[in-house]
mmCIF file of C-alpha atoms in Angstrom:
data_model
loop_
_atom_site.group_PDB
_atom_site.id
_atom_site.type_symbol
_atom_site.label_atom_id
_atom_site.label_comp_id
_atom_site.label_asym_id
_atom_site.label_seq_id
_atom_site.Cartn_x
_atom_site.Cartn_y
_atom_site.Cartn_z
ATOM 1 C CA UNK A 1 -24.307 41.127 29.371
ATOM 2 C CA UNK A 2 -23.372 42.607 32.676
ATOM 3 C CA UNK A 3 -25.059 43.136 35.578
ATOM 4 C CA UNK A 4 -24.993 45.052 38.824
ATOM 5 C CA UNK A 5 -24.011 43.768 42.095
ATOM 6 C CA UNK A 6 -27.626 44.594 43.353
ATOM 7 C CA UNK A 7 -29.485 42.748 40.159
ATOM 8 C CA UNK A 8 -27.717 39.807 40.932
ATOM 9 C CA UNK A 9 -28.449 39.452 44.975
ATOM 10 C CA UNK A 10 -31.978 40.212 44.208
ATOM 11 C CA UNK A 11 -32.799 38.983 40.800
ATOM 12 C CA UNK A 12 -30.494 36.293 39.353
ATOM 13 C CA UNK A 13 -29.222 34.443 42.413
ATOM 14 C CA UNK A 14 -31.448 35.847 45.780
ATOM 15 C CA UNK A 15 -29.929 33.111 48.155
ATOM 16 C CA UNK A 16 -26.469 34.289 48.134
ATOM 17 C CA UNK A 17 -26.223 37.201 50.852
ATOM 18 C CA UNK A 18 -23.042 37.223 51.691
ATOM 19 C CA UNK A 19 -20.583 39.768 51.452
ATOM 20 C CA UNK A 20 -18.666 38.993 48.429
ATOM 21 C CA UNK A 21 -18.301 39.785 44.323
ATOM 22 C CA UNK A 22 -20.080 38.646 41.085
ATOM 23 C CA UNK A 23 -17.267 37.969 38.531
ATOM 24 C CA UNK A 24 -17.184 36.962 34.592
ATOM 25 C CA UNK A 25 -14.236 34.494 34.640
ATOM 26 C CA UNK A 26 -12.532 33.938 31.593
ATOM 27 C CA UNK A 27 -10.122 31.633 30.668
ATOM 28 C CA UNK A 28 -8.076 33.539 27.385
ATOM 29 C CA UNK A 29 -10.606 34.472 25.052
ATOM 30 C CA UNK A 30 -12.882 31.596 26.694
ATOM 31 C CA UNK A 31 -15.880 32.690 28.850
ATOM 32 C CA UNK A 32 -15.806 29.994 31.253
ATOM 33 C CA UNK A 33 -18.591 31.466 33.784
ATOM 34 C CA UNK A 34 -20.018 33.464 36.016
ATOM 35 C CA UNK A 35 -18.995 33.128 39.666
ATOM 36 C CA UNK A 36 -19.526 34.312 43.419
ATOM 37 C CA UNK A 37 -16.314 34.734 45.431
ATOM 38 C CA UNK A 38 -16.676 35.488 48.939
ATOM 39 C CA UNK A 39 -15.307 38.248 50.978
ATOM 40 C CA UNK A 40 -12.903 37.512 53.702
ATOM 41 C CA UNK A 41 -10.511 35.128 51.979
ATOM 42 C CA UNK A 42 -8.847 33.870 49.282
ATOM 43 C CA UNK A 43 -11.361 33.908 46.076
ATOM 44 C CA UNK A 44 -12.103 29.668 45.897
ATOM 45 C CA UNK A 45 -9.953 28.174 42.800
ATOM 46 C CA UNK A 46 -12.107 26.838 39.680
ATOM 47 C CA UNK A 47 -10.132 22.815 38.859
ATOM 48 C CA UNK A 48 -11.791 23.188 35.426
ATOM 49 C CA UNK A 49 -10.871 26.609 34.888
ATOM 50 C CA UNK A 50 -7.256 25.904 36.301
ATOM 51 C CA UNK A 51 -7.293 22.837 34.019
ATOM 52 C CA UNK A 52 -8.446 24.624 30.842
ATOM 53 C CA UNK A 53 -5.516 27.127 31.269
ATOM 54 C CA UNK A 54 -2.668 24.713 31.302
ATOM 55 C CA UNK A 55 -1.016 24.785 27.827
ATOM 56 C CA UNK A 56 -0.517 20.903 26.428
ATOM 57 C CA UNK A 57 1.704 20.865 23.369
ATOM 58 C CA UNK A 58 1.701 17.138 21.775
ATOM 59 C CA UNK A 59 4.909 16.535 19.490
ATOM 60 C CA UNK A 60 4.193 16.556 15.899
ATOM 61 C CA UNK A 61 3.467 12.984 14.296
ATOM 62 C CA UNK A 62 6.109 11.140 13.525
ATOM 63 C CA UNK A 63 4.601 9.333 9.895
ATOM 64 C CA UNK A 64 5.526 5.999 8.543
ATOM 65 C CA UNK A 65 4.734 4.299 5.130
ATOM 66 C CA UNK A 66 4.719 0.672 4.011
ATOM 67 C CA UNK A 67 5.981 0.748 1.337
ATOM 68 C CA UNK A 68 8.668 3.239 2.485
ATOM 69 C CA UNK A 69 8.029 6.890 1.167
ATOM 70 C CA UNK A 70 9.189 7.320 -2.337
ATOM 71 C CA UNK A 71 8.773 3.215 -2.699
ATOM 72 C CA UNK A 72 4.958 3.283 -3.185
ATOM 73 C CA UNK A 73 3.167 1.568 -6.351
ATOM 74 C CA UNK A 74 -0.254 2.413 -8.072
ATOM 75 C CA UNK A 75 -2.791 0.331 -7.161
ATOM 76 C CA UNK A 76 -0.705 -1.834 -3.871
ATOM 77 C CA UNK A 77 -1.883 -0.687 -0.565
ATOM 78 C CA UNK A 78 0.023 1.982 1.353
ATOM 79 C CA UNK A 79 0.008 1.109 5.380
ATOM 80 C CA UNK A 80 0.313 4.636 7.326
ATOM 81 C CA UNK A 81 1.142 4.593 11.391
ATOM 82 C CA UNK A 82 2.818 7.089 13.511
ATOM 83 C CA UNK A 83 6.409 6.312 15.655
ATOM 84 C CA UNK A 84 5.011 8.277 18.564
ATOM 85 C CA UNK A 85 1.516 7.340 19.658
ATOM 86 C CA UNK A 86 2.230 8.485 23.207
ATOM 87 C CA UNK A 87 0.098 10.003 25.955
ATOM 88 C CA UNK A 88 1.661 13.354 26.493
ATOM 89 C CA UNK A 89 1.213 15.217 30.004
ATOM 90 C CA UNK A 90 1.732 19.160 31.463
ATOM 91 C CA UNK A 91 3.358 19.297 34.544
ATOM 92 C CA UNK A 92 0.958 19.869 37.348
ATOM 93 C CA UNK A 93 -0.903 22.863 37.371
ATOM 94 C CA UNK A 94 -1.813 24.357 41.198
ATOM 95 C CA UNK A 95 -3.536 27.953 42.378
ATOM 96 C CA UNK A 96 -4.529 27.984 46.140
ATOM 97 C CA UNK A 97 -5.698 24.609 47.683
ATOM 98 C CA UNK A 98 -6.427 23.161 43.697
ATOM 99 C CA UNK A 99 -3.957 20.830 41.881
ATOM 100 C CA UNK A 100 -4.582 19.587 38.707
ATOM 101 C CA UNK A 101 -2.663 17.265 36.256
ATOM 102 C CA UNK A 102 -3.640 17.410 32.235
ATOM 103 C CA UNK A 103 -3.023 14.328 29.978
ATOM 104 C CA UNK A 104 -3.715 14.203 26.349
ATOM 105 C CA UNK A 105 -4.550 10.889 25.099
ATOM 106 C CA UNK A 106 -3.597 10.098 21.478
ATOM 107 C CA UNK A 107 -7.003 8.384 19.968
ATOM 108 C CA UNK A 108 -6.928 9.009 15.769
ATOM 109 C CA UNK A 109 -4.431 9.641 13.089
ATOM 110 C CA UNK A 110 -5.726 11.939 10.381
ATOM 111 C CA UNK A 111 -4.168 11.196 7.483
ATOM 112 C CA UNK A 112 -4.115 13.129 4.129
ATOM 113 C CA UNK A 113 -2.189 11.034 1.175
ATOM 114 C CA UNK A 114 -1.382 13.462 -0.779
ATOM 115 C CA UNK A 115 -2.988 12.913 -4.245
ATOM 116 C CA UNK A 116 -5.784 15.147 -4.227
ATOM 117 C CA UNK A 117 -8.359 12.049 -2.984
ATOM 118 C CA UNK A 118 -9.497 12.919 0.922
ATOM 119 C CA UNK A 119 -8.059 13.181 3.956
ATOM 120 C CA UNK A 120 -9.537 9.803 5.979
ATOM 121 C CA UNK A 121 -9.486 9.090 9.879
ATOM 122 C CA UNK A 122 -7.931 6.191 11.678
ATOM 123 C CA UNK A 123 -9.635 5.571 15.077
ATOM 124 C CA UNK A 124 -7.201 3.852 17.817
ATOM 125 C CA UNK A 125 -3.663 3.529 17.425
ATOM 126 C CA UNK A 126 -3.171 1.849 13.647
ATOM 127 C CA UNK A 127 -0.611 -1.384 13.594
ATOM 128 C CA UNK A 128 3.136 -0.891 12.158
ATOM 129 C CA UNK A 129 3.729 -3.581 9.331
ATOM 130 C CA UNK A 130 6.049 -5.997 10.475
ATOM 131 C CA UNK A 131 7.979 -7.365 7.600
ATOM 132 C CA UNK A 132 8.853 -10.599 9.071
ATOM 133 C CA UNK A 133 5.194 -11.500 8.323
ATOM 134 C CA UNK A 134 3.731 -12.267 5.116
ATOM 135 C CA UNK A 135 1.982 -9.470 3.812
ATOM 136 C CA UNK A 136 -1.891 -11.607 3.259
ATOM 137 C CA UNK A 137 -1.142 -12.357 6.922
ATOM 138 C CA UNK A 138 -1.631 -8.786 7.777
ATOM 139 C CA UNK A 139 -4.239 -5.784 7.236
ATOM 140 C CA UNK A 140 -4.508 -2.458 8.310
ATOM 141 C CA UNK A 141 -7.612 -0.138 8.842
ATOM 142 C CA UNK A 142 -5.230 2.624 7.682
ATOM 143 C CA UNK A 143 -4.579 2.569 4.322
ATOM 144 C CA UNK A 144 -4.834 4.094 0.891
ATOM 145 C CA UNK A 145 -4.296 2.894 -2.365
ATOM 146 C CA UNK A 146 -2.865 5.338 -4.589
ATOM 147 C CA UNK A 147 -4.709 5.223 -8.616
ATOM 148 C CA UNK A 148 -1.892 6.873 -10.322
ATOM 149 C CA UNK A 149 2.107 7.769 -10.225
ATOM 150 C CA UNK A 150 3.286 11.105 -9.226
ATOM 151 C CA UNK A 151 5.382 12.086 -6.313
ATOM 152 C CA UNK A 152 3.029 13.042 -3.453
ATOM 153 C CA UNK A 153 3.589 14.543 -0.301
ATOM 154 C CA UNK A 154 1.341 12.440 2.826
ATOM 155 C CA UNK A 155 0.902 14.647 6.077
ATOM 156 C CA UNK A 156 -0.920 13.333 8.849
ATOM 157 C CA UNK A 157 -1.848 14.868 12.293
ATOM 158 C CA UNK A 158 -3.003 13.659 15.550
ATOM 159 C CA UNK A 159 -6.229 13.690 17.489
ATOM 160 C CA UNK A 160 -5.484 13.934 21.272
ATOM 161 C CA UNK A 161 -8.509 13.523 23.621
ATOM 162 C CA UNK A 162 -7.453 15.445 26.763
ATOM 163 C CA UNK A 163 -8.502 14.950 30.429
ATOM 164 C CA UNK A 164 -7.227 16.253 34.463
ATOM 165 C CA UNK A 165 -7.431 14.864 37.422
ATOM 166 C CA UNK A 166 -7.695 16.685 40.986
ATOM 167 C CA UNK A 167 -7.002 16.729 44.397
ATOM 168 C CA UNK A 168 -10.662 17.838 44.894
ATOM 169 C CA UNK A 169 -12.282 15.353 43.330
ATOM 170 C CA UNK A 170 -13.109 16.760 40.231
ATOM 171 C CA UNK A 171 -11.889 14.898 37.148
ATOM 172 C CA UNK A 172 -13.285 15.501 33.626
ATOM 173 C CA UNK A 173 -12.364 15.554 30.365
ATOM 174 C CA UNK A 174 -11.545 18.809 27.969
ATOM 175 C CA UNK A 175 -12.028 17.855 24.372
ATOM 176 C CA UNK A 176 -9.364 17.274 22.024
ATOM 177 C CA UNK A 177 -6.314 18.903 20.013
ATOM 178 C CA UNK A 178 -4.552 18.306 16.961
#
C-alpha cells in the first residue's frame, strides 16, 4: 500500500512537518519499514537494516561418528558431534555515522541418520567421545541407535543464532541460519 506525501503529513504521522520524504525501505526482498528521512542532509542510517544486509556464510558442518562412519553396529549407540562448532563473524558493516558487526552463534546440530527414522535436534554444542574413557563412563544427548544394517548416508546441518552490535547503541539479535 502506498501513500502520498500529503496522506502521510496529515493522516498517518501529523507531527512530522518537516521538509523531508516518506520511504518503503527494503532490505532484498525484505520489507523492513516505512521511514521519514529529512531534507537537508544525509538520509539517517537504519543499524538493523544495515545489519540485516550483511551476508554471514557459516562453513558447512564438519560431522563425526562414534563408531567411525562405515564402523557402526545395529542396535550400539552412534555418538554424532561436529569438528567446527565455531562462532563465525562478517567483517564490519558501516553506511554514514552506523557501524555494525554480525556474529552467528552456533546453538544446535540437526542431525538426520540416514535410515529413513527422523531427523532429531541437539541443543548446545554435543560432547566428542573421548576414547581414553570407558564408554559407561560417558553419554551423549546426541545419539541414534540404528535397528537394522544397511549402508546409510548421516547429514547434519547447523543452527546459527545470529546477533550485531553498534556504535549507536543498538544491539539485537536477527534470528538464525542453517
Amino acid at each position: 500500500l502506498y501513500t502520498t506525501m500529503e496522506e502521510q503529513r496529515t493522516e498517518i504521522r501529523p507531527e512530522e512537518q518537516r521538509p523531508g520524504v516518506y520511504l518503503h525501505v527494503h532490505c532484498g526482498d525484505e520489507y523492513v519499514g516505512f521511514e521519514f528521512f529529512p531534507d537537508g542532509g544525509p538520509a539517517p542510517v537504519d543499524p538493523v537494516a544495515l545489519a540485516r544486509s550483511v551476508s554471514i556464510t557459516p562453513p558447512a558442518p564438519l560431522l563425526v561418528t562414534n563408531p567411525a562412519a562405515g564402523d557402526h553396529l545395529v542396535e550400539v549407540e552412534a555418538w554424532f558431534w561436529v569438528e567446527n562448532w565455531e562462532a563465525v563473524t562478517a567483517p564490519p558493516a558501516t553506511a554514514g555515522d552506523v557501524t555494525v558487526n554480525v556474529a552467528a552463534q552456533p546453538s544446535a546440530l540437526v542431525v538426520d541418520p540416514g535410515d529413513g527414522s527422523p531427523a532429531f535436534t541437539c541443543t548446545g554444542r554435543p560432547p566428542a567421545y573421548d576414547s581414553s574413557f570407558p564408554a559407561e563412563a560417558q553419554s551423549s544427548p546426541c545419539s541414534h541407535t540404528y535397528s537394522r544394517a544397511g549402508t546409510f548416508a548421516a547429514t547434519a546441518r547447523l543452527v546459527y543464532e545470529v546477533s550485531f552490535t553498534s556504535n549507536v547503541g543498538v544491539n539485537q539479535g536477527l534470528g538464525t541460519i542453517e
